[in-house]
Coordinates of C-alpha atoms in Angstrom, one line a residue:
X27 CA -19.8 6.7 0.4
X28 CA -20.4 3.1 1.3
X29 CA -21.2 0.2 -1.2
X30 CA -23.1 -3.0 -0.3
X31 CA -21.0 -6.2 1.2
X32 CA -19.2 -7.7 -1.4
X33 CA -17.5 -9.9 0.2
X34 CA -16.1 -13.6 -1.2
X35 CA -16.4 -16.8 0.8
X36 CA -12.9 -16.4 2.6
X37 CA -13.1 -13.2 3.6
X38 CA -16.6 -13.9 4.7
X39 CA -15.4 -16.4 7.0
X40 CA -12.7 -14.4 8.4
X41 CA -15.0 -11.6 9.1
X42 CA -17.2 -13.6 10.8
X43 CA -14.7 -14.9 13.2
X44 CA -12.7 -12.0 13.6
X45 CA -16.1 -10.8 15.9
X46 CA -14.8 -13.4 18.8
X47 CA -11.4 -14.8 20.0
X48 CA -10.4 -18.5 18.6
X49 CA -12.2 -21.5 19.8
X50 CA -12.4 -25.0 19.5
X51 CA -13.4 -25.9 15.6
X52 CA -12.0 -22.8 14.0
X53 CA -8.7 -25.2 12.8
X54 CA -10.9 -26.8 11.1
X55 CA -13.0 -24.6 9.3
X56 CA -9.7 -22.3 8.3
X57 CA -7.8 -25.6 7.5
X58 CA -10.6 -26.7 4.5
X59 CA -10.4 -23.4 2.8
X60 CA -7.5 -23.6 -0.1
X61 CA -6.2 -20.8 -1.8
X62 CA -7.7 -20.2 -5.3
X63 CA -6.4 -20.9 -8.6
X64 CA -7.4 -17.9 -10.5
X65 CA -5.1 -14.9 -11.2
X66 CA -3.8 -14.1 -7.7
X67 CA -3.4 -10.0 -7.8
X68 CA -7.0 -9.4 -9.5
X69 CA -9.0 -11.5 -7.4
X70 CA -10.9 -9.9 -4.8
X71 CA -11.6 -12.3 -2.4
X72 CA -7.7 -13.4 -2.1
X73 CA -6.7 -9.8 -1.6
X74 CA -9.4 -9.1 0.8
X75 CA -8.8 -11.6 2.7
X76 CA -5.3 -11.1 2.4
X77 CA -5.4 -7.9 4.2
X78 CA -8.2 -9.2 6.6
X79 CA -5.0 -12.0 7.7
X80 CA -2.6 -9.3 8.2
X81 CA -5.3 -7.0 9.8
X82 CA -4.3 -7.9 13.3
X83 CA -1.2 -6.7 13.9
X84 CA -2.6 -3.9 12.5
X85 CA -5.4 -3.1 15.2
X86 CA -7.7 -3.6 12.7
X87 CA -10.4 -4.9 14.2
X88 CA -11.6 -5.1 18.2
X89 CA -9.9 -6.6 20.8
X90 CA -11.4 -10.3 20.3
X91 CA -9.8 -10.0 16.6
X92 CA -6.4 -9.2 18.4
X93 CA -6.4 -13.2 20.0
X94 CA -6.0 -14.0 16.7
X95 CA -3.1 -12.8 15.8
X96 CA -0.9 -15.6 16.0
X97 CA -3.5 -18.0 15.7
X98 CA -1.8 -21.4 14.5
X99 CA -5.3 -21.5 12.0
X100 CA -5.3 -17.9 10.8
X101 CA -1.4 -18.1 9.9
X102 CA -1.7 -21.1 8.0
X103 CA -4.4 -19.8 6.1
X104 CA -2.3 -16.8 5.2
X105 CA 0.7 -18.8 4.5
X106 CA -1.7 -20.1 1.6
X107 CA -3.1 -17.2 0.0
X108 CA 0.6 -15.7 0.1
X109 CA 2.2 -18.7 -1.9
X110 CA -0.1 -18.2 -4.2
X111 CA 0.0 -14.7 -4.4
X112 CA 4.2 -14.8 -4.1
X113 CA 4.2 -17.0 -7.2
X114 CA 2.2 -14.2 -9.1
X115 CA 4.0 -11.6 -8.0
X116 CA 7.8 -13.0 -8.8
X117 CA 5.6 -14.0 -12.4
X118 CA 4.1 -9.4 -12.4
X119 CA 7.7 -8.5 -12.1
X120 CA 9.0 -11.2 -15.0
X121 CA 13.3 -11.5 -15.5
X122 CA 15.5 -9.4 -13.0
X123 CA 17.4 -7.3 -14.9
X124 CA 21.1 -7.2 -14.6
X125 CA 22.0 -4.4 -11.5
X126 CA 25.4 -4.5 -10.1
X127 CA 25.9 -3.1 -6.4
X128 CA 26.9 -0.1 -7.8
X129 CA 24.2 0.6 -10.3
X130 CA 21.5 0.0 -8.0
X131 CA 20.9 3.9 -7.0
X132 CA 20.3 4.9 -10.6
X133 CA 18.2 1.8 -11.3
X134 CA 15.8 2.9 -8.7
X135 CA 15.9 6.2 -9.6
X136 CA 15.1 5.6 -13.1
X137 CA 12.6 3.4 -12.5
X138 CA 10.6 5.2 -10.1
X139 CA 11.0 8.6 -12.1
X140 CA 7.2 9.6 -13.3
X141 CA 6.8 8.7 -17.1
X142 CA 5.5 11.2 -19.9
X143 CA 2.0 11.1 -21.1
X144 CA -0.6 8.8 -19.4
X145 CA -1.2 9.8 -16.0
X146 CA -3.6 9.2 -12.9
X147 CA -1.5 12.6 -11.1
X148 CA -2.2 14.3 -13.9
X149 CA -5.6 13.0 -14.7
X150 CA -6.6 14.4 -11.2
X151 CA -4.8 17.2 -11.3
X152 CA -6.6 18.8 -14.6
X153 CA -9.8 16.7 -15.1
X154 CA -11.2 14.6 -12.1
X155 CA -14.5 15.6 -10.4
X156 CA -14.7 15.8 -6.2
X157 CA -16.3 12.7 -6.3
X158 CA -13.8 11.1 -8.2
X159 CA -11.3 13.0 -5.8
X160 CA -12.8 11.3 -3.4
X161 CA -12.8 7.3 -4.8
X162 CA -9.1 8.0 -5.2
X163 CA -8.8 8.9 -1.8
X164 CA -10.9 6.0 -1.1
X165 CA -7.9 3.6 -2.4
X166 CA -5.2 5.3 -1.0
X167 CA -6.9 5.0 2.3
X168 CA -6.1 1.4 3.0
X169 CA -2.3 2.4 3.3
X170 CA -2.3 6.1 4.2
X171 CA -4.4 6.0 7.2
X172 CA -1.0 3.6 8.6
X173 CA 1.8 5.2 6.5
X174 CA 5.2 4.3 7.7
X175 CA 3.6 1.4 10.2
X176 CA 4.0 -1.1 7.5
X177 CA 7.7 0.0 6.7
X178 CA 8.6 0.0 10.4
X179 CA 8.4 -3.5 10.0
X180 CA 12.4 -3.8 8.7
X181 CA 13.5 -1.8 10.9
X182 CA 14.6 -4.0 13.4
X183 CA 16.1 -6.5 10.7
X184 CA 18.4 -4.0 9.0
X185 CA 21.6 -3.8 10.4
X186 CA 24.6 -1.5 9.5
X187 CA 24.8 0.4 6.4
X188 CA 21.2 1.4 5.5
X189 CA 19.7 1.6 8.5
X190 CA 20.3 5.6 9.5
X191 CA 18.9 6.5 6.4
X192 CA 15.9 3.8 6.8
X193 CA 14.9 5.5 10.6
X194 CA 15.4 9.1 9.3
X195 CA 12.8 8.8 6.7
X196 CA 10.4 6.4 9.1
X197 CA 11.1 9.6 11.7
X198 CA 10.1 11.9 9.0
X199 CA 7.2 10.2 8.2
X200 CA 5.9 10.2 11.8
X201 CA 6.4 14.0 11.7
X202 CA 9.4 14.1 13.7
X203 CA 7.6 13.7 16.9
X204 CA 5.8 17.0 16.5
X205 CA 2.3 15.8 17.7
X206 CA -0.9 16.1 14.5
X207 CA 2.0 16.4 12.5
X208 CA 2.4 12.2 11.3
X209 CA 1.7 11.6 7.8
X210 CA -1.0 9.1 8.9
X211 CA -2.8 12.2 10.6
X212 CA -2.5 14.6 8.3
X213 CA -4.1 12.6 5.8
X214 CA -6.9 11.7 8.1
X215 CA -7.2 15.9 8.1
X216 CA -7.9 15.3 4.4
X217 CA -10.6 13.1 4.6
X218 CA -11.7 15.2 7.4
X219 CA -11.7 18.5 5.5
X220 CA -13.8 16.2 2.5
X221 CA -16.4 14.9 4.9
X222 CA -14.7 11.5 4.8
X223 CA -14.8 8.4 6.9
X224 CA -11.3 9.0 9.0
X225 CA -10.9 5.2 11.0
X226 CA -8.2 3.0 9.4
X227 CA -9.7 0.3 7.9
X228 CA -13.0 2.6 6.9
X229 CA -13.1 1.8 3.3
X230 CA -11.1 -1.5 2.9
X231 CA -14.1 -3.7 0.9
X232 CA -14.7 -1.0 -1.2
X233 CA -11.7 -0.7 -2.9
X234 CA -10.7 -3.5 -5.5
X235 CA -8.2 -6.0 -5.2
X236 CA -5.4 -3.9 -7.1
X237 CA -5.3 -1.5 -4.5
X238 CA -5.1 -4.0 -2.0
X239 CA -2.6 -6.1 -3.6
X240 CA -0.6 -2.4 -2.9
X241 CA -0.9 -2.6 0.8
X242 CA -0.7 -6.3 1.1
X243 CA 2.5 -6.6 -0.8
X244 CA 4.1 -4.3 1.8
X245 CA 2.6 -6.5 4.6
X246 CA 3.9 -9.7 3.3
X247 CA 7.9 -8.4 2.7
X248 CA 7.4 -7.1 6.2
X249 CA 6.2 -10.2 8.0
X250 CA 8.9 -12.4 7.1
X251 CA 13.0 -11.2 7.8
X252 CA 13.9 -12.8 4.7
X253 CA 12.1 -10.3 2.4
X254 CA 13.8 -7.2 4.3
X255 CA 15.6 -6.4 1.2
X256 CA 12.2 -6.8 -1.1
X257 CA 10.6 -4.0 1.7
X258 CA 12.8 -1.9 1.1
X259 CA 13.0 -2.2 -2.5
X260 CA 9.0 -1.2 -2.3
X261 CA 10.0 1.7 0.5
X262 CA 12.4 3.2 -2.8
X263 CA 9.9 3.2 -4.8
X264 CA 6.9 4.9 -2.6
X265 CA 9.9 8.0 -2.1
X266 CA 11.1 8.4 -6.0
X267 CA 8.9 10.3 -8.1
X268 CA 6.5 11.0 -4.6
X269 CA 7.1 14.6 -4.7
X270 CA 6.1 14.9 -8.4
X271 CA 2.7 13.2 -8.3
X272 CA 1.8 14.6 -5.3
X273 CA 2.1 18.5 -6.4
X274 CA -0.5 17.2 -9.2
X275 CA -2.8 15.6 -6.1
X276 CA -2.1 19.2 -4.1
X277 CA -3.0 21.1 -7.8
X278 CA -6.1 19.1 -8.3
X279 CA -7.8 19.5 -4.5
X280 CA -6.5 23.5 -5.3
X281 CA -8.4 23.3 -8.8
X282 CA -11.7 21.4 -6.8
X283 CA -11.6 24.4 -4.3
X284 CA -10.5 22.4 -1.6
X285 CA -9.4 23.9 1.7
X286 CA -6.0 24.7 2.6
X287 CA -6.1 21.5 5.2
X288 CA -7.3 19.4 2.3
X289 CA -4.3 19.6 1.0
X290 CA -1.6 20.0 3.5
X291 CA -1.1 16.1 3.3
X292 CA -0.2 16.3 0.1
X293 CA 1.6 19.7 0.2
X294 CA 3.9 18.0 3.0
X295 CA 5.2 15.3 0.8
X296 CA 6.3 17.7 -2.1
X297 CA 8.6 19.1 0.4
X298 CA 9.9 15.7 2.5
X299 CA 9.8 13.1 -0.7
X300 CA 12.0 15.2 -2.9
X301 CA 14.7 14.4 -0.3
X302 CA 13.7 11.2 0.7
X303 CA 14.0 10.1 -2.6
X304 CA 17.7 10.4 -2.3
X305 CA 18.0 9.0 0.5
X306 CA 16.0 6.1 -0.4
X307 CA 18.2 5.1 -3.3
X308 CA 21.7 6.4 -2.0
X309 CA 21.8 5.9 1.7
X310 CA 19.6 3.7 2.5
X311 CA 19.1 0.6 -0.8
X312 CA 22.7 1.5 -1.9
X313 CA 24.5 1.3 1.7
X314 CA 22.5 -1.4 2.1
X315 CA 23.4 -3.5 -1.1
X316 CA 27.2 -2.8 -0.3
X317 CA 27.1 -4.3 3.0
X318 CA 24.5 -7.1 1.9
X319 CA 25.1 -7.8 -1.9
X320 CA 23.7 -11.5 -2.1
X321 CA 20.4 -9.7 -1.6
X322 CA 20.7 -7.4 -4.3
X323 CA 18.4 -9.3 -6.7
X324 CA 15.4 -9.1 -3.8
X325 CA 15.3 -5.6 -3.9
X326 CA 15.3 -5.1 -7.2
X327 CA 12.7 -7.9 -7.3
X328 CA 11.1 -5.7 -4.4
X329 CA 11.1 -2.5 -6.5
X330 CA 10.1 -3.7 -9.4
X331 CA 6.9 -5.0 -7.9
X332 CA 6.0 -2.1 -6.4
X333 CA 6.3 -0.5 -9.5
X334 CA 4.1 -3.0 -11.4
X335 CA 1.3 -3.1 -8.8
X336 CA 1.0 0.4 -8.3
X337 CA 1.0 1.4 -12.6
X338 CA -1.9 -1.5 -12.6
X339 CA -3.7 0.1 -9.9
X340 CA -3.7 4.1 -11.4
X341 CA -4.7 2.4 -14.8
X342 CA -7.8 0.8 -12.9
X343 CA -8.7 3.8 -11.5
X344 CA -7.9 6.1 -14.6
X345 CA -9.6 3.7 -17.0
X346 CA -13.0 3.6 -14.8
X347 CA -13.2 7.1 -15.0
X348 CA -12.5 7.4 -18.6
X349 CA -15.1 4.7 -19.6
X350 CA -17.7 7.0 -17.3
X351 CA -17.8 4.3 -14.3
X352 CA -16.5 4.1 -11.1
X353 CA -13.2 2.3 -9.9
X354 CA -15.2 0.9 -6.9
X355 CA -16.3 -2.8 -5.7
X356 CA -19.5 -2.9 -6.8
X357 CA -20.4 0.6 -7.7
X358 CA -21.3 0.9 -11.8
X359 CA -21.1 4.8 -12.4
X360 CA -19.7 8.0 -11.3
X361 CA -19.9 11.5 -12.5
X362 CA -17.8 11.9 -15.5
X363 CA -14.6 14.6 -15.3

């Protein structure tokens, strides 16, 4: 399924120049555009072009887009859209509550747990169509198609207590060097098995800017050191609760007669989340905190994000279908469940 262009006049721009490497005139052109006004998480031009500023450390594009990566133009650009969409975000997640260093565990626990009632997992697990299968794959594309590449970002900035818990679940979700067996792979096997487009960055300007605020949020907490705690705050929360929502995705695909590969991808993280959900909150944010507790408030700030952007993105999704539409840029209908 592809939509029509959709683009706003940033991202338009940065398409357009991503085609060739930087030339004279382009410091310019980036310099006059200012980051917008309007409500920085739902806009879609901000969040497109959002991810098109982070897209080249990301091998987004071709090899002329890869001269721009540190670009003195392109960063400065970026710089803008994220103050604007920083400012929103510390606004989403509203006053930090009050976590000591030893609390933290069972505050992440508790607030990544899945809730009762109203649910996208669930929604797909007992009601949703193929097609609509398939727009929710659509979404989760933007980030699955690189799982773990964003979150390899702290890595390198964590030191001491946190850190053998933060590579063991990063080697986990490569597939512990068993080749085909990265989580990035097997979920290309999905949209393989569902006649899907399979290239990173396939379906980018067709989803909506709440399921690219998802993906950007990790990109921004991993581009600068001083968010390391805010990354893995977010890193928490894509663990807790995984293995619960994702045996609903694994029951749906089984209730759409979906192959046994169509599902593997989600079959895998039943298994791996339900102890990397431990890990995340015990050994790896809790070691962390103990060793680093001036940070503390950044990864709950981090966490509770993560939580915010991703309950506004299933409600998106889960509301389009209910209302008998699509939860696609630009599309106006799709098969009701």
């Amino acid at each position: 399924m592809r939509l029509p262009n959709h683009r706003g006049p940033v991202s338009e721009i940065l398409v357009r120049v991503f085609q060739r490497p930087p030339e004279a005139g382009d410091e310019s052109v980036l310099g006059a555009i200012s980051a917008t006004e309007v409500e920085a998480i739902s806009d879609e031009d901000l969040q497109l072009s959002l991810f098109l500023c982070y897209g080249p450390q990301y091998c987004l594009f071709g090899e002329a887009a890869q001269q721009w990566e540190w670009e003195t133009s392109l960063i400065e650009l970026r710089k803008r859209l994220e103050a604007r969409f920083e400012s929103e975000l510390r606004e989403a997640a509203g006053r930090l509550p009050a976590v000591d260093v030893e609390e933290l565990p069972g505050f992440l626990m508790e607030l990544g747990k899945p809730s009762p009632g109203r649910s996208l997992s669930r929604y797909l697990k007992q009601d949703a169509t193929m097609e609509q299968f398939h727009e929710f794959l659509m979404h989760r594309s933007v980030y699955s198609l690189m799982e773990a590449d964003h979150h390899s970002l702290v890595i390198p900035r964590v030191r001491g207590g946190g850190k053998p818990a933060l590579v063991e679940i990063q080697a986990d979700e490569y597939g512990g060097g068993i080749p085909g067996r990265l989580h990035s792979q097997l979920f290309e096997l999905t949209l393989a098995e569902l006649g899907m487009l399979t290239e990173f960055g396939s379906y980018f300007e067709d989803v909506p800017a709440c399921s690219l605020a998802n993906v950007n949020v990790i990109s921004y907490f991993g581009t600068y050191g001083r968010h390391r705690a805010a990354l893995l705050g977010n890193l928490a929360m894509t663990e807790i609760g995984s293995h619960f929502v994702n045996r609903n995705f694994r029951n749906g695909l089984q209730r759409l007669n979906g192959s046994d590969d169509s599902w593997l991808f989600f079959q895998e993280h039943i298994v791996a989340d339900a102890v990397h959900e431990q890990l995340a909150a015990y050994d790896m944010c809790g070691k962390f905190v103990r060793d680093h507790p001036g940070e503390l408030s950044d990864m709950v700030f981090g966490a509770l994000v993560t939580a915010e952007l991703g309950a506004r993105a299933n409600e998106y999704m889960l509301s389009s279908w209910e209302r008998g539409e699509s939860s696609l840029r630009g599309a106006t209908s799709v098969a009701a469940g």
